[in-house]
């Protein structure tokens, strides 16, 4: 039994508009099978066996606060020219410069049209084959502890772990990394961005949720009511959901 990250969940006032932004940003397609907008590679919404880590934009009534999100996306580039072109294109789509204390760094920090921060990285060899999303980055106090929990929670392989940074990636060597970055500060607002996990076909969702609780996850009530997914938090309080297999 195990789980896999299948989508990054982003809350938005205008899910359709934010979904269109991310589809244009990544060169993917936006699909609206219901109230949410799913963004993924061209070819249609593949469910219940996704082939990529997509983005699911969910409508909510509250705007984002000024607090920095604890989870953000890093976008990959292949050259300095590509980085500059991508930053310019994203700003034309509605992204704005964001200041999160980054100082003088080789990457560019932007925010999507509703203020969700993300980074456009300078070319890095390790991200040359990830696709448009280089990494899903999680701010945390203890990357080693996060690597222990998430390394057991999902079927991705641990690539690096230090006091300041830990990284996992799908065992088949495709798609983005899941990275944990040591960051000062504590959680002050509910998470605007979180990961959704999915059991493999034939696996027991209830058993997977019980396994996560045994690893240190706790139940989360965000007013979701009677829904087919389960809301949890990891040992540092990052929200995530376990989706139903179908």
Short mmCIF file of C-alpha atoms in Angstrom, two decimals:
data_model
loop_
_atom_site.label_atom_id
_atom_site.label_comp_id
_atom_site.label_asym_id
_atom_site.label_seq_id
_atom_site.Cartn_x
_atom_site.Cartn_y
_atom_site.Cartn_z
CA UNK A 1 0.00 0.00 0.00
CA UNK A 2 1.15 3.50 -0.77
CA UNK A 3 0.06 6.85 -2.14
CA UNK A 4 1.23 9.20 -4.87
CA UNK A 5 1.00 12.98 -5.19
CA UNK A 6 -1.32 13.68 -8.13
CA UNK A 7 -2.17 17.36 -7.96
CA UNK A 8 -1.42 20.68 -6.33
CA UNK A 9 -4.64 22.14 -4.96
CA UNK A 10 -4.88 25.96 -5.20
CA UNK A 11 -7.78 27.89 -3.65
CA UNK A 12 -9.01 30.89 -5.64
CA UNK A 13 -11.82 33.42 -5.76
CA UNK A 14 -12.03 32.90 -9.52
CA UNK A 15 -11.00 29.30 -10.11
CA UNK A 16 -11.64 29.50 -13.85
CA UNK A 17 -9.40 32.55 -14.32
CA UNK A 18 -6.59 31.21 -12.14
CA UNK A 19 -6.86 27.86 -13.93
CA UNK A 20 -6.53 29.57 -17.30
CA UNK A 21 -3.47 31.46 -16.05
CA UNK A 22 -1.72 28.27 -14.96
CA UNK A 23 -2.67 26.45 -18.15
CA UNK A 24 -1.11 29.24 -20.21
CA UNK A 25 1.87 29.47 -17.87
CA UNK A 26 2.70 25.77 -18.14
CA UNK A 27 1.65 25.17 -21.73
CA UNK A 28 -1.04 22.77 -20.49
CA UNK A 29 -4.82 22.61 -20.85
CA UNK A 30 -7.58 23.60 -18.43
CA UNK A 31 -10.58 21.35 -17.88
CA UNK A 32 -13.66 22.14 -15.80
CA UNK A 33 -15.44 18.83 -15.13
CA UNK A 34 -17.31 20.41 -12.20
CA UNK A 35 -16.86 23.37 -9.89
CA UNK A 36 -13.09 23.10 -9.93
CA UNK A 37 -10.68 23.77 -12.79
CA UNK A 38 -8.07 21.06 -13.44
CA UNK A 39 -4.86 21.98 -15.25
CA UNK A 40 -2.80 19.21 -16.83
CA UNK A 41 -0.96 18.14 -19.97
CA UNK A 42 -2.90 18.18 -23.21
CA UNK A 43 -4.91 15.10 -24.03
CA UNK A 44 -7.79 15.32 -21.61
CA UNK A 45 -8.45 14.72 -17.95
CA UNK A 46 -7.04 11.27 -17.13
CA UNK A 47 -8.76 9.84 -14.07
CA UNK A 48 -8.54 7.83 -11.85
CA UNK A 49 -4.96 7.17 -13.00
CA UNK A 50 -3.30 10.57 -13.68
CA UNK A 51 -0.08 10.58 -15.68
CA UNK A 52 1.29 13.84 -14.24
CA UNK A 53 1.15 16.02 -11.15
CA UNK A 54 -1.48 18.52 -12.22
CA UNK A 55 -3.09 21.56 -10.62
CA UNK A 56 -6.65 21.64 -9.30
CA UNK A 57 -7.99 25.17 -8.72
CA UNK A 58 -10.85 25.19 -6.22
CA UNK A 59 -13.25 28.14 -5.75
CA UNK A 60 -13.45 29.66 -2.27
CA UNK A 61 -15.14 32.85 -1.02
CA UNK A 62 -12.11 34.31 0.78
CA UNK A 63 -9.25 36.15 -0.95
CA UNK A 64 -5.65 35.29 -0.20
CA UNK A 65 -4.15 37.15 2.74
CA UNK A 66 -0.82 38.95 2.48
CA UNK A 67 0.90 36.07 4.28
CA UNK A 68 3.30 34.06 2.12
CA UNK A 69 2.03 30.62 1.14
CA UNK A 70 3.89 27.73 2.75
CA UNK A 71 3.70 25.74 -0.50
CA UNK A 72 4.70 27.08 -3.89
CA UNK A 73 5.74 25.94 -7.35
CA UNK A 74 9.17 26.32 -8.92
CA UNK A 75 9.13 26.49 -12.71
CA UNK A 76 11.98 25.07 -14.79
CA UNK A 77 13.86 26.82 -17.58
CA UNK A 78 16.48 25.59 -20.04
CA UNK A 79 18.60 28.73 -20.57
CA UNK A 80 19.00 32.30 -19.41
CA UNK A 81 17.10 33.43 -22.50
CA UNK A 82 14.27 30.99 -21.75
CA UNK A 83 14.07 32.26 -18.17
CA UNK A 84 13.82 35.88 -19.32
CA UNK A 85 11.24 35.01 -21.99
CA UNK A 86 9.15 33.01 -19.53
CA UNK A 87 9.16 35.79 -16.92
CA UNK A 88 8.05 38.31 -19.54
CA UNK A 89 5.31 36.00 -20.84
CA UNK A 90 4.01 35.29 -17.33
CA UNK A 91 3.83 38.98 -16.53
CA UNK A 92 1.90 39.55 -19.73
CA UNK A 93 -0.54 36.87 -18.53
CA UNK A 94 -1.10 38.71 -15.25
CA UNK A 95 1.73 37.62 -12.93
CA UNK A 96 3.33 40.30 -10.76
CA UNK A 97 6.73 40.56 -9.03
CA UNK A 98 6.64 39.25 -5.45
CA UNK A 99 8.96 40.11 -2.59
CA UNK A 100 9.36 37.41 0.04
CA UNK A 101 12.78 38.42 1.37
CA UNK A 102 14.64 36.64 -1.42
CA UNK A 103 17.31 39.33 -1.87
CA UNK A 104 19.70 39.10 -4.82
CA UNK A 105 19.06 35.62 -6.24
CA UNK A 106 19.30 34.12 -9.74
CA UNK A 107 15.65 33.07 -9.79
CA UNK A 108 12.63 35.36 -10.19
CA UNK A 109 9.79 35.40 -7.66
CA UNK A 110 6.34 36.16 -9.06
CA UNK A 111 2.73 35.83 -7.93
CA UNK A 112 -0.21 34.57 -9.95
CA UNK A 113 -3.25 36.85 -10.49
CA UNK A 114 -4.56 36.10 -6.98
CA UNK A 115 -1.22 36.53 -5.23
CA UNK A 116 0.01 32.93 -4.96
CA UNK A 117 3.80 33.07 -5.01
CA UNK A 118 5.94 30.97 -7.37
CA UNK A 119 9.49 31.01 -8.69
CA UNK A 120 10.92 30.94 -12.20
CA UNK A 121 14.28 29.23 -11.72
CA UNK A 122 17.48 29.83 -13.56
CA UNK A 123 18.58 26.77 -15.61
CA UNK A 124 19.53 23.86 -13.34
CA UNK A 125 20.73 20.50 -14.59
CA UNK A 126 18.71 18.52 -12.03
CA UNK A 127 15.46 19.93 -13.42
CA UNK A 128 16.20 19.42 -17.11
CA UNK A 129 13.69 16.56 -17.47
CA UNK A 130 10.95 17.51 -14.99
CA UNK A 131 8.63 19.25 -17.42
CA UNK A 132 7.42 22.80 -16.76
CA UNK A 133 7.10 22.31 -12.99
CA UNK A 134 10.54 21.75 -11.49
CA UNK A 135 9.43 21.29 -7.89
CA UNK A 136 6.61 21.61 -5.41
CA UNK A 137 8.34 23.40 -2.52
CA UNK A 138 7.14 23.22 1.09
CA UNK A 139 8.39 25.63 3.77
CA UNK A 140 9.05 23.80 7.02
CA UNK A 141 10.99 23.91 10.29
CA UNK A 142 12.61 20.48 10.05
CA UNK A 143 13.32 19.08 6.55
CA UNK A 144 14.70 15.84 8.02
CA UNK A 145 11.48 15.15 9.91
CA UNK A 146 9.40 16.05 6.87
CA UNK A 147 11.49 13.70 4.72
CA UNK A 148 10.84 10.88 7.19
CA UNK A 149 7.07 11.43 7.20
CA UNK A 150 6.61 12.07 3.49
CA UNK A 151 9.09 9.37 2.52
CA UNK A 152 6.78 6.89 4.27
CA UNK A 153 3.56 8.58 3.18
CA UNK A 154 4.19 8.45 -0.59
CA UNK A 155 6.02 6.12 -2.95
CA UNK A 156 8.57 8.71 -4.08
CA UNK A 157 12.31 8.23 -3.66
CA UNK A 158 14.42 10.36 -1.32
CA UNK A 159 17.17 12.13 -3.28
CA UNK A 160 18.70 14.44 -0.69
CA UNK A 161 18.28 15.27 2.97
CA UNK A 162 20.17 17.86 5.03
CA UNK A 163 19.27 20.12 7.93
CA UNK A 164 18.16 22.77 5.42
CA UNK A 165 16.68 20.88 2.50
CA UNK A 166 15.16 17.54 1.54
CA UNK A 167 13.92 16.35 -1.83
CA UNK A 168 11.88 13.42 -3.15
CA UNK A 169 10.88 12.42 -6.66
CA UNK A 170 8.78 9.74 -8.30
CA UNK A 171 10.66 6.45 -8.37
CA UNK A 172 10.32 6.32 -12.17
CA UNK A 173 12.31 9.56 -12.47
CA UNK A 174 9.61 11.66 -14.08
CA UNK A 175 7.82 14.85 -13.15
CA UNK A 176 8.63 17.41 -10.47
CA UNK A 177 10.47 17.04 -7.19
CA UNK A 178 8.78 17.43 -3.82
CA UNK A 179 11.12 19.60 -1.75
CA UNK A 180 11.14 20.67 1.88
CA UNK A 181 12.96 23.90 2.61
CA UNK A 182 13.93 25.01 6.11
CA UNK A 183 12.20 28.35 6.60
CA UNK A 184 11.82 30.52 9.70
CA UNK A 185 8.38 31.48 10.89
CA UNK A 186 5.24 29.63 11.86
CA UNK A 187 1.89 29.00 10.23
CA UNK A 188 -0.48 31.93 10.77
CA UNK A 189 -3.29 31.28 8.26
CA UNK A 190 -4.89 28.22 6.64
CA UNK A 191 -2.94 26.82 3.70
CA UNK A 192 -3.95 28.31 0.35
CA UNK A 193 -2.01 25.65 -1.56
CA UNK A 194 -1.70 21.98 -0.66
CA UNK A 195 -0.99 18.54 -2.09
CA UNK A 196 -3.61 15.95 -2.99
CA UNK A 197 -2.61 12.28 -2.75
CA UNK A 198 -4.26 9.32 -4.45
CA UNK A 199 -4.17 5.57 -3.75
CA UNK A 200 -3.30 3.26 -6.61
CA UNK A 201 -6.20 1.44 -8.31
CA UNK A 202 -7.30 -1.43 -6.09
CA UNK A 203 -5.77 -0.04 -2.90
CA UNK A 204 -7.90 0.68 0.16
CA UNK A 205 -8.25 4.43 0.84
CA UNK A 206 -9.39 3.89 4.45
CA UNK A 207 -6.37 1.71 5.15
CA UNK A 208 -4.08 4.34 3.61
CA UNK A 209 -5.59 7.06 5.80
CA UNK A 210 -5.13 4.87 8.88
CA UNK A 211 -1.49 4.32 7.88
CA UNK A 212 -0.94 8.08 7.60
CA UNK A 213 -2.42 8.66 11.04
CA UNK A 214 -0.05 6.06 12.45
CA UNK A 215 2.85 7.97 10.83
CA UNK A 216 1.81 11.19 12.58
CA UNK A 217 -0.88 12.77 10.39
CA UNK A 218 -3.90 14.29 12.11
CA UNK A 219 -7.47 14.81 10.95
CA UNK A 220 -8.45 18.27 9.70
CA UNK A 221 -11.92 19.81 9.68
CA UNK A 222 -12.19 22.71 7.24
CA UNK A 223 -15.94 22.45 7.00
CA UNK A 224 -15.74 19.94 4.17
CA UNK A 225 -18.73 17.93 5.40
CA UNK A 226 -19.49 14.52 3.92
CA UNK A 227 -17.06 14.26 1.01
CA UNK A 228 -15.23 11.31 -0.61
CA UNK A 229 -11.78 12.72 0.22
CA UNK A 230 -10.08 12.91 3.63
CA UNK A 231 -8.42 16.10 4.91
CA UNK A 232 -5.31 15.69 7.06
CA UNK A 233 -2.27 17.60 8.24
CA UNK A 234 1.32 16.38 8.39
CA UNK A 235 3.38 16.61 11.63
CA UNK A 236 4.12 20.31 10.98
CA UNK A 237 0.51 21.18 10.21
CA UNK A 238 0.68 21.33 6.40
CA UNK A 239 -2.71 20.48 4.99
CA UNK A 240 -3.18 17.72 2.42
CA UNK A 241 -5.99 15.50 1.15
CA UNK A 242 -6.27 11.81 0.32
CA UNK A 243 -8.60 11.48 -2.66
CA UNK A 244 -10.95 8.63 -3.43
CA UNK A 245 -9.63 6.26 -6.13
CA UNK A 246 -12.64 6.94 -8.37
#
